[in-house]
Amino acid sequence: MKLKNILTAIASSALLFAGCTQEYEISTLDEIKVSQSYICIPADGSATHVSLETTVSWELVSEVRAEDEEGDDVLDEGGNFVYDKVALPEWLTVSQTSGSAGEFDITFSAEALDDPTAGRELNLAIWALDDNGNPTGIKQYLIIRQGEIAASEATCQEVIDGPDGKTYIVTGTCTVIENTQYGNWRLADETGEILIYGTVTATGQYDWESFNIEVGDIVTVQGPKTTYNGTVELVDAKVLAVEKSLLQSVATEFTVTKDGGNVEAQFIVKGNGLEFELPEDLKSWITISNIRTFEDEDGNTVTGVSISVAPNTGDARVATIPFTSSSSDGTSTANVTISQEGSISERTVAEIIAAAPSDIDYYQMTGKVANLTNTTYGNFDLVDATGSILVYGLTATKQESNDKSFASIGLEAGDIVTLIGTRDEYNGTPQVGGPAYHVSHIGHTVATVAEVLAAAEDENTYYMVTGTVSNIVNSTYGNFNLTDETGTIYVYGLTNAPVDSNDKSFASLGIKEGDTVTLIGTRDSYNGDPQIGGAYYFSHESAAE
């Protein structure tokens, strides 16, 4: 997911090496007028006063573009971006952030900087509001700067480790181009990779074609760092230099099934030929069999390299093969990456949590459905005897992206589901991704005690029953009587999640006599006496509540 920062055209690029001594043209609207739109706070954090005059109600916010659950921009009926408010940073204090029509004296202050030359900058907006307090779309942008801002030359890792708001100059290879409207792309060096979120000219304009950046080029950029959902970004970066690559990647990333197959890596070679050396550890399952050249639809001469991938009976694996092209001016390198799926292995929730994140390692897991929070995409917690993990989306069949087929599965909270997915994470928290897809599930029927008593014994038919707990005869395994208005039945063991044999998790549930519990189990018996077997926990209410 990417941060959708809103930065004005007059903003950072023109001010990158400025301190707080220059003056800038004031920009105002009829509805909102400010004495200054560029607000300088001294390094010691002392207050700066800004006069505000409005003819409408208003709110001062930090804003980001709204996104849907798939991470895409949300647009209104007119095709305009919709914006969400986010909290102001902790280092900034504003005396008033909203009001009705009138005149105001607003003060901006900040925490003192340890180093006055390590300044920071923030873009805010004053929203005009209608009579119902909703944004009208009219905004006055403000630039808040504290201290002196000077760009520092850094590696990608130094940017990653550095503070947000600091401006950096970074040189690296363009690895992926994600958006050519605003210029969003990935820059990598030998230390790591960062996202360039927006590429602008010296006057702050988006003009991607003018930069002539292609995958493989070595680019030097300058921009302020921010971090959003764990992604380190330089926002609206200026391009300082572009060194054209001698080797342009056309097709270099592949995913192959566990059955193996053939792929063709493709390059536009601008140097003196194409060279490669297959790493020794790949020779047992990767073979380069043929090289050809052909002309693409744009008239470029493309070099194609045929690569064979052997079947895989183990875990997923990844091959990285370096290719180079050289001339008297230097050498360029491009990597071919082949990800091969492995055999799907069964794992517990604890084993999934302990595994490393991977887009190609698929695991099969089984547990109960809990906390079903989204029935469109299928977001819920999967709980087994070893733990709980969020399933971020479940589809009826294997899909590249969530097709909103969850409802067709018929899965409900409390059901036992078997699914296949990858080990993913969000903000460092483990989750199941992929998206995960459905293998099978065991549903349940809501029933009274009397209906369970009358049912035939069947270890594959599950009932959800609610009643009052009494006569706990075994607090280790969870043996007790369950009573509702229709009768009483003996529960022979209750666990937190479905298990093959009782894992003694009853004590962790905190259930006491007199509590009302909802459980799911099968109709069982012992010596002819009916009982509930294979029961697992759904919910309960304490008698004290």
Coordinates of C-alpha atoms in Angstrom, one line a residue:
M1 CA 0.0 0.0 0.0
K2 CA 1.3 3.4 -0.9
L3 CA 1.0 6.8 0.8
K4 CA -1.0 9.3 -1.3
N5 CA 0.7 12.5 -0.2
I6 CA -0.8 15.8 -1.3
L7 CA 2.0 18.2 -2.1
T8 CA 1.5 21.6 -3.8
A9 CA 3.3 22.6 -6.9
I10 CA 5.1 25.4 -5.0
A11 CA 6.5 23.0 -2.5
S12 CA 9.6 21.2 -1.6
S13 CA 11.8 21.1 -4.7
A14 CA 12.2 24.9 -4.8
L15 CA 12.9 25.0 -1.1
L16 CA 15.2 22.0 -0.6
F17 CA 18.2 24.0 0.5
A18 CA 16.3 26.9 2.1
G19 CA 16.2 27.8 5.7
C20 CA 13.7 30.1 7.3
T21 CA 15.1 33.4 6.0
Q22 CA 13.6 33.6 2.6
E23 CA 10.2 35.1 1.6
Y24 CA 7.7 33.4 -0.6
E25 CA 4.6 34.6 -2.5
I26 CA 1.4 34.2 -0.5
S27 CA -1.3 32.1 -2.0
T28 CA -4.9 32.8 -0.9
L29 CA -8.5 31.8 -1.8
D30 CA -11.7 33.9 -1.5
E31 CA -13.1 31.5 1.2
I32 CA -9.8 31.1 3.1
K33 CA -7.1 33.7 3.5
V34 CA -3.8 33.3 5.4
S35 CA -1.1 35.7 6.1
Q36 CA 1.5 33.2 5.0
S37 CA 1.2 29.7 3.4
Y38 CA 4.9 28.9 4.0
I39 CA 5.3 28.8 7.8
C40 CA 8.7 28.7 9.3
I41 CA 9.2 27.4 12.9
P42 CA 12.6 28.2 14.5
A43 CA 14.9 25.3 15.4
D44 CA 14.1 25.8 19.1
G45 CA 10.4 25.1 18.4
S46 CA 9.1 28.5 19.5
A47 CA 5.7 29.6 18.1
T48 CA 5.1 31.2 14.8
H49 CA 1.8 33.2 14.4
V50 CA -0.4 33.0 11.3
S51 CA -3.5 35.1 10.7
L52 CA -6.4 33.2 9.2
E53 CA -9.6 34.8 7.8
T54 CA -12.4 32.6 6.5
T55 CA -16.0 33.0 5.2
V56 CA -16.8 29.4 5.9
S57 CA -16.3 26.8 8.6
W58 CA -12.8 25.2 8.3
E59 CA -10.5 22.4 9.6
L60 CA -6.8 22.1 9.5
V61 CA -5.7 18.6 8.5
S62 CA -2.9 16.4 7.3
E63 CA -4.4 14.4 4.5
V64 CA -3.8 11.3 2.3
R65 CA -5.6 9.9 -0.6
A66 CA -8.3 7.4 0.4
E67 CA -7.8 3.8 -0.7
D68 CA -10.1 0.9 -1.0
E69 CA -9.3 -2.6 0.4
E70 CA -7.3 -3.4 -2.7
G71 CA -5.1 -0.4 -2.2
D72 CA -6.5 1.5 -5.2
D73 CA -7.4 5.2 -5.1
V74 CA -11.0 6.1 -4.2
L75 CA -12.7 8.6 -6.6
D76 CA -15.8 10.6 -6.3
E77 CA -18.6 10.8 -8.9
G78 CA -16.7 13.5 -10.7
G79 CA -13.5 11.3 -11.0
N80 CA -11.7 13.4 -8.3
F81 CA -9.6 11.8 -5.6
V82 CA -11.2 11.4 -2.2
Y83 CA -9.0 12.3 0.8
D84 CA -8.8 10.9 4.4
K85 CA -7.5 12.8 7.4
V86 CA -4.5 11.5 9.4
A87 CA -3.2 12.6 12.7
L88 CA -0.8 15.5 12.9
P89 CA 2.8 14.5 13.8
E90 CA 3.6 14.5 17.5
W91 CA 6.4 17.0 17.1
L92 CA 4.0 19.7 15.8
T93 CA 1.6 21.7 18.1
V94 CA -1.2 23.9 16.5
S95 CA -3.2 26.2 18.8
Q96 CA -6.5 25.7 16.8
T97 CA -7.4 23.2 14.1
S98 CA -11.0 24.0 13.3
G99 CA -13.5 26.8 13.6
S100 CA -16.5 28.6 12.0
A101 CA -16.3 31.7 9.7
G102 CA -14.2 34.5 11.2
E103 CA -10.7 35.8 12.0
F104 CA -8.2 33.7 13.9
D105 CA -4.6 34.0 15.2
I106 CA -3.2 30.5 14.9
T107 CA 0.2 29.5 16.5
F108 CA 2.4 26.8 15.2
S109 CA 5.1 25.4 17.5
A110 CA 7.3 22.3 17.6
E111 CA 9.6 20.2 19.6
A112 CA 13.2 21.7 19.6
L113 CA 15.6 20.2 17.1
D114 CA 18.8 18.6 18.5
D115 CA 20.5 19.7 15.3
P116 CA 19.3 22.9 13.6
T117 CA 20.7 21.7 10.3
A118 CA 18.6 18.5 10.4
G119 CA 15.3 20.3 9.6
R120 CA 11.9 18.8 8.7
E121 CA 9.0 19.8 6.6
L122 CA 5.3 18.9 6.5
N123 CA 2.4 19.8 4.1
L124 CA -1.0 20.5 5.7
A125 CA -4.3 21.7 4.2
I126 CA -7.1 23.9 5.5
W127 CA -10.4 22.4 4.4
A128 CA -13.5 24.5 3.7
L129 CA -16.5 22.8 5.2
D130 CA -20.2 23.1 4.3
D131 CA -23.0 23.6 6.8
N132 CA -23.0 19.9 7.7
G133 CA -19.3 19.9 8.4
N134 CA -18.4 18.0 5.3
P135 CA -15.4 19.1 3.0
T136 CA -16.4 21.2 0.0
G137 CA -13.3 20.4 -1.9
I138 CA -11.9 23.9 -1.5
K139 CA -8.5 23.8 0.2
Q140 CA -5.6 26.1 1.2
Y141 CA -2.3 24.3 1.4
L142 CA 0.3 25.2 4.0
I143 CA 4.0 24.2 4.1
I144 CA 5.4 23.9 7.6
R145 CA 9.2 23.9 7.9
Q146 CA 11.4 23.8 11.0
G147 CA 15.1 24.4 10.9
E148 CA 17.5 24.2 7.9
I149 CA 16.9 21.5 5.3
A150 CA 20.0 20.3 3.4
A151 CA 20.0 17.1 1.3
S152 CA 22.4 14.4 2.5
E153 CA 24.0 11.8 0.2
A154 CA 23.0 8.4 1.4
T155 CA 22.6 4.7 0.5
C156 CA 19.2 3.1 0.5
Q157 CA 19.8 1.5 3.8
E158 CA 20.9 4.9 5.3
V159 CA 17.6 6.4 4.1
I160 CA 15.7 3.4 5.6
D161 CA 17.4 3.9 8.9
G162 CA 17.2 7.7 8.8
P163 CA 14.4 10.0 10.2
D164 CA 11.2 10.9 8.3
G165 CA 11.2 14.4 6.9
K166 CA 14.9 14.5 6.2
T167 CA 15.9 15.2 2.5
Y168 CA 18.3 12.7 0.9
I169 CA 20.3 12.4 -2.3
V170 CA 20.3 8.7 -3.4
T171 CA 21.8 6.9 -6.4
G172 CA 20.6 3.5 -7.4
T173 CA 19.1 1.3 -10.1
C174 CA 15.5 1.6 -11.3
T175 CA 14.2 -1.9 -10.7
V176 CA 10.4 -1.5 -11.2
I177 CA 8.3 1.3 -12.7
E178 CA 4.8 1.2 -11.1
N179 CA 3.1 4.4 -12.2
T180 CA 4.0 6.8 -15.1
Q181 CA 1.4 9.5 -14.3
Y182 CA 3.1 10.6 -11.1
G183 CA 6.4 8.7 -11.5
N184 CA 6.3 6.0 -8.9
W185 CA 9.2 3.5 -9.1
R186 CA 11.6 1.5 -7.1
L187 CA 15.2 2.4 -6.6
A188 CA 17.8 -0.1 -5.3
D189 CA 21.4 -0.2 -4.5
E190 CA 23.6 -2.8 -2.9
T191 CA 22.2 -2.0 0.5
G192 CA 18.5 -2.1 -0.1
E193 CA 15.5 -0.7 -2.0
I194 CA 13.2 2.3 -1.5
L195 CA 10.1 3.6 -3.2
I196 CA 10.2 6.8 -5.2
Y197 CA 6.7 8.1 -4.7
G198 CA 6.3 10.8 -7.3
T199 CA 9.0 12.2 -9.6
V200 CA 8.9 16.0 -10.3
T201 CA 10.7 18.6 -12.3
A202 CA 12.6 21.5 -10.7
T203 CA 9.3 23.4 -10.7
G204 CA 7.4 20.6 -9.0
Q205 CA 5.6 19.3 -12.0
Y206 CA 4.9 15.7 -12.8
D207 CA 6.4 15.0 -16.3
W208 CA 7.5 11.4 -16.4
E209 CA 8.4 11.2 -20.1
S210 CA 10.9 14.1 -19.8
F211 CA 13.1 12.0 -17.4
N212 CA 13.5 9.1 -19.9
I213 CA 14.0 6.7 -17.0
E214 CA 13.9 3.0 -17.9
V215 CA 14.3 -0.2 -15.8
G216 CA 18.0 -0.8 -15.4
D217 CA 19.0 2.9 -15.5
I218 CA 21.1 4.3 -12.7
V219 CA 19.4 7.3 -11.4
T220 CA 20.3 9.9 -8.8
V221 CA 17.3 11.6 -7.0
Q222 CA 16.7 14.0 -4.2
G223 CA 13.7 14.2 -2.0
P224 CA 12.3 14.0 1.6
K225 CA 11.8 10.7 3.3
T226 CA 8.5 9.4 4.7
T227 CA 7.4 6.0 5.9
Y228 CA 3.9 4.6 5.3
N229 CA 2.8 1.2 6.5
G230 CA 6.4 0.1 6.7
T231 CA 7.3 1.3 3.2
V232 CA 10.2 3.8 3.0
E233 CA 9.6 6.5 0.4
L234 CA 11.1 9.6 -1.1
V235 CA 8.2 11.8 -1.9
D236 CA 8.1 13.9 -5.1
A237 CA 11.8 13.4 -5.7
K238 CA 13.8 15.5 -8.2
V239 CA 15.9 13.7 -10.8
L240 CA 19.5 14.9 -10.6
A241 CA 21.1 12.5 -13.1
V242 CA 20.3 9.5 -15.2
E243 CA 22.9 7.0 -16.4
K244 CA 21.4 4.9 -19.2
S245 CA 21.8 1.2 -18.8
L246 CA 23.6 -0.9 -21.4
L247 CA 21.1 -3.7 -20.6
Q248 CA 17.4 -3.0 -20.5
S249 CA 15.2 -5.7 -19.0
V250 CA 12.1 -6.6 -21.1
A251 CA 11.1 -9.8 -19.3
T252 CA 13.2 -10.9 -16.3
E253 CA 10.8 -12.0 -13.6
F254 CA 9.0 -15.4 -13.8
T255 CA 7.0 -17.7 -11.6
V256 CA 7.0 -21.4 -12.5
T257 CA 4.8 -24.2 -11.1
K258 CA 6.3 -27.1 -9.2
D259 CA 6.0 -29.2 -12.4
G260 CA 8.8 -27.0 -14.0
G261 CA 8.8 -25.6 -17.4
N262 CA 10.5 -23.2 -19.8
V263 CA 10.7 -19.4 -19.7
E264 CA 12.4 -16.8 -22.0
A265 CA 14.3 -13.9 -20.5
Q266 CA 14.4 -10.9 -22.8
F267 CA 16.7 -7.9 -23.0
I268 CA 17.5 -5.0 -25.2
V269 CA 21.3 -5.1 -25.3
K270 CA 23.0 -1.7 -25.9
G271 CA 26.6 -2.9 -25.1
N272 CA 28.9 -5.3 -26.8
G273 CA 26.9 -8.5 -26.4
L274 CA 25.3 -10.4 -23.5
E275 CA 27.2 -12.3 -20.9
F276 CA 26.2 -14.6 -18.1
E277 CA 27.4 -17.3 -15.8
L278 CA 25.0 -19.7 -14.2
P279 CA 25.7 -19.9 -10.4
E280 CA 26.9 -23.3 -9.3
D281 CA 24.0 -23.8 -6.8
L282 CA 21.4 -23.4 -9.6
K283 CA 22.9 -25.9 -12.1
S284 CA 21.0 -28.8 -10.6
W285 CA 17.6 -27.4 -11.6
I286 CA 18.2 -24.5 -14.0
T287 CA 19.4 -24.9 -17.6
I288 CA 20.1 -22.2 -20.3
S289 CA 19.4 -23.9 -23.6
N290 CA 19.1 -21.3 -26.4
I291 CA 19.7 -17.6 -27.2
R292 CA 18.0 -15.8 -30.1
T293 CA 17.4 -12.3 -31.3
F294 CA 14.3 -10.7 -32.8
E295 CA 12.7 -7.4 -33.5
D296 CA 9.8 -6.1 -31.3
E297 CA 6.9 -4.0 -32.5
D298 CA 8.8 -0.8 -31.7
G299 CA 11.7 -1.8 -33.9
N300 CA 14.1 -2.7 -31.0
T301 CA 16.4 -5.7 -31.3
V302 CA 15.6 -8.0 -28.4
T303 CA 17.8 -10.8 -27.2
G304 CA 15.8 -13.8 -25.8
V305 CA 17.4 -16.4 -23.5
S306 CA 15.6 -19.7 -23.1
I307 CA 15.7 -21.1 -19.6
S308 CA 14.5 -24.6 -18.5
V309 CA 13.3 -25.2 -14.9
A310 CA 13.3 -28.7 -13.5
P311 CA 10.3 -30.1 -11.5
N312 CA 10.4 -29.4 -7.8
T313 CA 9.5 -31.9 -5.1
G314 CA 10.6 -29.8 -2.2
D315 CA 9.8 -26.3 -0.8
A316 CA 9.5 -23.3 -3.0
R317 CA 12.8 -21.9 -4.3
V318 CA 14.1 -18.8 -6.1
A319 CA 16.9 -18.5 -8.7
T320 CA 18.7 -15.3 -9.4
I321 CA 20.8 -15.3 -12.6
P322 CA 23.0 -12.2 -13.4
F323 CA 23.4 -11.0 -17.0
T324 CA 25.8 -8.3 -18.1
S325 CA 26.6 -6.2 -21.1
S326 CA 29.7 -4.0 -21.4
S327 CA 31.2 -1.3 -23.5
S328 CA 34.1 1.1 -23.3
D329 CA 32.0 3.3 -21.1
G330 CA 31.3 0.6 -18.5
T331 CA 29.2 -2.4 -17.6
S332 CA 25.5 -2.9 -16.8
T333 CA 24.0 -5.8 -15.0
A334 CA 20.4 -7.1 -14.9
N335 CA 19.1 -10.1 -12.9
V336 CA 16.7 -12.7 -14.0
T337 CA 14.6 -14.0 -11.1
I338 CA 12.7 -17.3 -11.3
S339 CA 10.4 -18.2 -8.5
Q340 CA 9.3 -21.9 -8.5
E341 CA 6.4 -23.1 -6.4
G342 CA 7.0 -26.0 -4.1
S343 CA 4.9 -28.8 -2.7
I344 CA 2.1 -27.6 -0.4
S345 CA 2.8 -28.8 3.1
E346 CA 0.4 -28.9 6.1
R347 CA 1.3 -26.5 8.9
T348 CA -0.1 -25.4 12.2
V349 CA -0.9 -21.8 12.9
A350 CA 2.2 -21.6 15.1
E351 CA 4.4 -22.9 12.3
I352 CA 2.9 -20.4 9.9
I353 CA 3.6 -17.5 12.3
A354 CA 7.2 -18.8 12.7
A355 CA 7.8 -19.0 8.9
A356 CA 9.3 -16.2 6.8
P357 CA 7.0 -14.2 4.6
S358 CA 6.9 -15.5 1.1
D359 CA 4.8 -15.0 -2.1
I360 CA 5.6 -18.5 -3.4
D361 CA 5.5 -20.8 -0.4
Y362 CA 1.9 -22.1 0.0
Y363 CA 0.8 -23.9 3.1
Q364 CA -2.3 -25.8 4.0
M365 CA -3.8 -25.1 7.4
T366 CA -7.0 -26.0 9.3
G367 CA -8.8 -24.3 12.1
K368 CA -12.0 -22.7 13.3
V369 CA -13.3 -19.4 11.9
A370 CA -13.4 -16.6 14.4
N371 CA -13.9 -12.8 14.2
L372 CA -15.3 -12.8 10.7
T373 CA -14.9 -9.1 10.0
N374 CA -15.4 -8.9 6.2
T375 CA -17.8 -11.1 4.4
T376 CA -17.0 -9.5 1.0
Y377 CA -13.3 -10.4 0.8
G378 CA -13.3 -13.0 3.6
N379 CA -11.2 -11.6 6.4
F380 CA -11.2 -13.6 9.7
D381 CA -9.0 -15.2 12.3
L382 CA -8.0 -18.8 11.9
V383 CA -7.7 -20.5 15.3
D384 CA -6.2 -23.9 16.0
A385 CA -4.7 -25.5 19.1
T386 CA -1.4 -23.6 18.5
G387 CA -2.6 -20.1 18.0
S388 CA -4.5 -17.6 16.0
I389 CA -3.7 -15.7 12.7
L390 CA -5.6 -13.3 10.5
V391 CA -6.6 -14.7 7.1
Y392 CA -6.5 -11.5 4.9
G393 CA -9.0 -12.7 2.3
L394 CA -10.3 -16.1 1.3
T395 CA -11.5 -17.0 -2.2
A396 CA -13.4 -20.0 -3.5
T397 CA -10.6 -21.0 -5.8
K398 CA -7.0 -20.0 -6.4
Q399 CA -6.9 -16.4 -7.7
E400 CA -4.2 -13.8 -8.5
S401 CA -6.3 -11.2 -6.6
N402 CA -9.4 -11.4 -4.4
D403 CA -12.4 -11.9 -6.6
K404 CA -14.9 -11.4 -3.8
S405 CA -16.1 -15.0 -4.0
F406 CA -16.1 -15.6 -0.3
A407 CA -19.9 -15.5 0.1
S408 CA -20.2 -18.4 -2.4
I409 CA -18.3 -20.6 0.0
G410 CA -21.0 -20.5 2.7
L411 CA -18.5 -20.2 5.5
E412 CA -19.7 -19.0 8.9
A413 CA -18.0 -18.1 12.2
G414 CA -17.4 -21.3 14.1
D415 CA -17.0 -23.5 11.1
I416 CA -13.9 -25.7 10.7
V417 CA -12.1 -24.6 7.5
T418 CA -9.1 -26.0 5.6
L419 CA -7.4 -23.5 3.3
I420 CA -4.2 -22.9 1.4
G421 CA -2.3 -19.6 1.5
T422 CA 1.0 -17.9 1.9
R423 CA 2.8 -16.5 5.0
D424 CA 2.3 -12.7 4.7
E425 CA 2.5 -9.8 7.1
Y426 CA 1.2 -6.3 7.6
N427 CA 3.1 -3.7 9.6
G428 CA 5.2 -6.6 11.0
T429 CA 2.1 -8.6 12.1
P430 CA 1.9 -12.1 10.5
Q431 CA -1.2 -13.0 8.4
V432 CA -2.2 -15.5 5.7
G433 CA -2.2 -14.0 2.2
G434 CA -2.0 -15.1 -1.4
P435 CA -5.0 -14.5 -1.3
A436 CA -5.8 -17.8 0.5
Y437 CA -8.2 -20.1 -1.2
H438 CA -10.8 -22.6 0.1
V439 CA -10.1 -26.3 0.2
S440 CA -13.0 -27.6 2.4
H441 CA -14.9 -26.8 5.5
I442 CA -17.2 -28.4 8.0
G443 CA -20.3 -26.4 8.8
H444 CA -22.6 -26.6 11.8
T445 CA -26.3 -26.4 12.7
V446 CA -27.6 -24.3 15.5
A447 CA -29.6 -26.5 17.8
T448 CA -31.1 -26.8 21.3
V449 CA -30.0 -29.4 23.8
A450 CA -33.2 -31.4 23.1
E451 CA -32.5 -31.4 19.3
V452 CA -29.0 -32.7 20.0
L453 CA -30.3 -35.4 22.3
A454 CA -32.8 -36.5 19.6
A455 CA -30.1 -36.5 16.8
A456 CA -28.3 -39.6 15.6
E457 CA -24.7 -40.1 16.6
D458 CA -22.5 -38.8 13.8
E459 CA -18.9 -37.6 14.2
N460 CA -19.1 -35.5 11.1
T461 CA -22.2 -33.5 12.0
Y462 CA -21.6 -30.5 14.2
Y463 CA -24.1 -28.6 16.3
M464 CA -23.8 -25.1 17.8
V465 CA -25.4 -25.2 21.3
T466 CA -25.8 -22.5 23.9
G467 CA -26.5 -23.2 27.6
T468 CA -25.5 -22.8 31.2
V469 CA -22.5 -24.6 32.6
S470 CA -22.9 -26.7 35.7
N471 CA -21.3 -29.6 37.5
I472 CA -17.7 -29.2 36.1
V473 CA -16.4 -32.6 37.0
N474 CA -13.0 -32.1 35.2
S475 CA -11.4 -28.7 34.8
T476 CA -8.4 -30.1 33.0
Y477 CA -10.3 -31.5 30.0
G478 CA -13.5 -29.5 30.3
N479 CA -16.2 -32.1 31.3
F480 CA -19.5 -30.5 32.5
N481 CA -23.2 -30.4 32.1
L482 CA -24.8 -27.9 29.6
T483 CA -28.4 -26.9 30.2
D484 CA -30.8 -24.8 28.2
E485 CA -34.6 -24.4 28.4
T486 CA -35.1 -27.8 26.6
G487 CA -32.9 -30.0 28.7
T488 CA -29.4 -31.0 29.9
I489 CA -26.6 -32.8 28.2
Y490 CA -23.1 -33.9 29.3
V491 CA -20.2 -32.3 27.4
Y492 CA -17.3 -34.7 27.3
G493 CA -14.4 -32.3 26.9
L494 CA -14.2 -28.7 25.6
T495 CA -11.1 -27.2 23.9
N496 CA -10.3 -23.8 22.5
A497 CA -10.1 -25.0 18.9
P498 CA -10.9 -28.2 17.0
V499 CA -8.3 -30.9 17.9
D500 CA -7.8 -34.6 17.2
S501 CA -7.3 -35.2 20.9
N502 CA -8.0 -33.0 24.0
D503 CA -5.2 -30.5 24.4
K504 CA -6.2 -29.5 28.0
S505 CA -6.9 -25.9 26.9
F506 CA -10.2 -25.7 28.9
A507 CA -8.6 -23.8 31.7
S508 CA -7.5 -21.0 29.3
L509 CA -11.1 -20.3 28.4
G510 CA -11.9 -19.0 31.9
I511 CA -15.3 -20.8 32.0
K512 CA -16.9 -21.2 35.5
E513 CA -20.1 -22.8 36.7
G514 CA -23.1 -20.6 36.0
D515 CA -21.5 -19.1 32.8
T516 CA -23.4 -19.2 29.6
V517 CA -21.3 -20.9 26.9
T518 CA -21.7 -21.4 23.2
L519 CA -19.9 -24.4 21.8
I520 CA -19.8 -26.6 18.7
G521 CA -19.6 -30.4 18.9
T522 CA -21.0 -33.7 17.7
R523 CA -23.7 -36.0 19.0
D524 CA -21.9 -38.7 20.9
S525 CA -22.6 -41.2 23.7
Y526 CA -21.0 -43.3 26.4
N527 CA -22.5 -46.6 27.6
G528 CA -25.7 -45.5 25.9
D529 CA -25.9 -42.1 27.6
P530 CA -26.0 -39.2 25.1
Q531 CA -23.2 -36.6 25.3
I532 CA -21.5 -33.9 23.2
G533 CA -18.1 -35.0 21.9
G534 CA -15.3 -33.3 20.0
A535 CA -16.5 -29.9 21.3
Y536 CA -14.7 -26.7 20.8
Y537 CA -15.3 -23.2 22.1
F538 CA -17.2 -20.4 20.3
S539 CA -18.0 -17.8 23.0
H540 CA -19.3 -17.4 26.5
E541 CA -20.7 -14.8 29.0
S542 CA -19.7 -14.8 32.6
A543 CA -22.4 -15.2 35.2
A544 CA -21.0 -12.2 36.9
E545 CA -21.7 -9.9 34.0

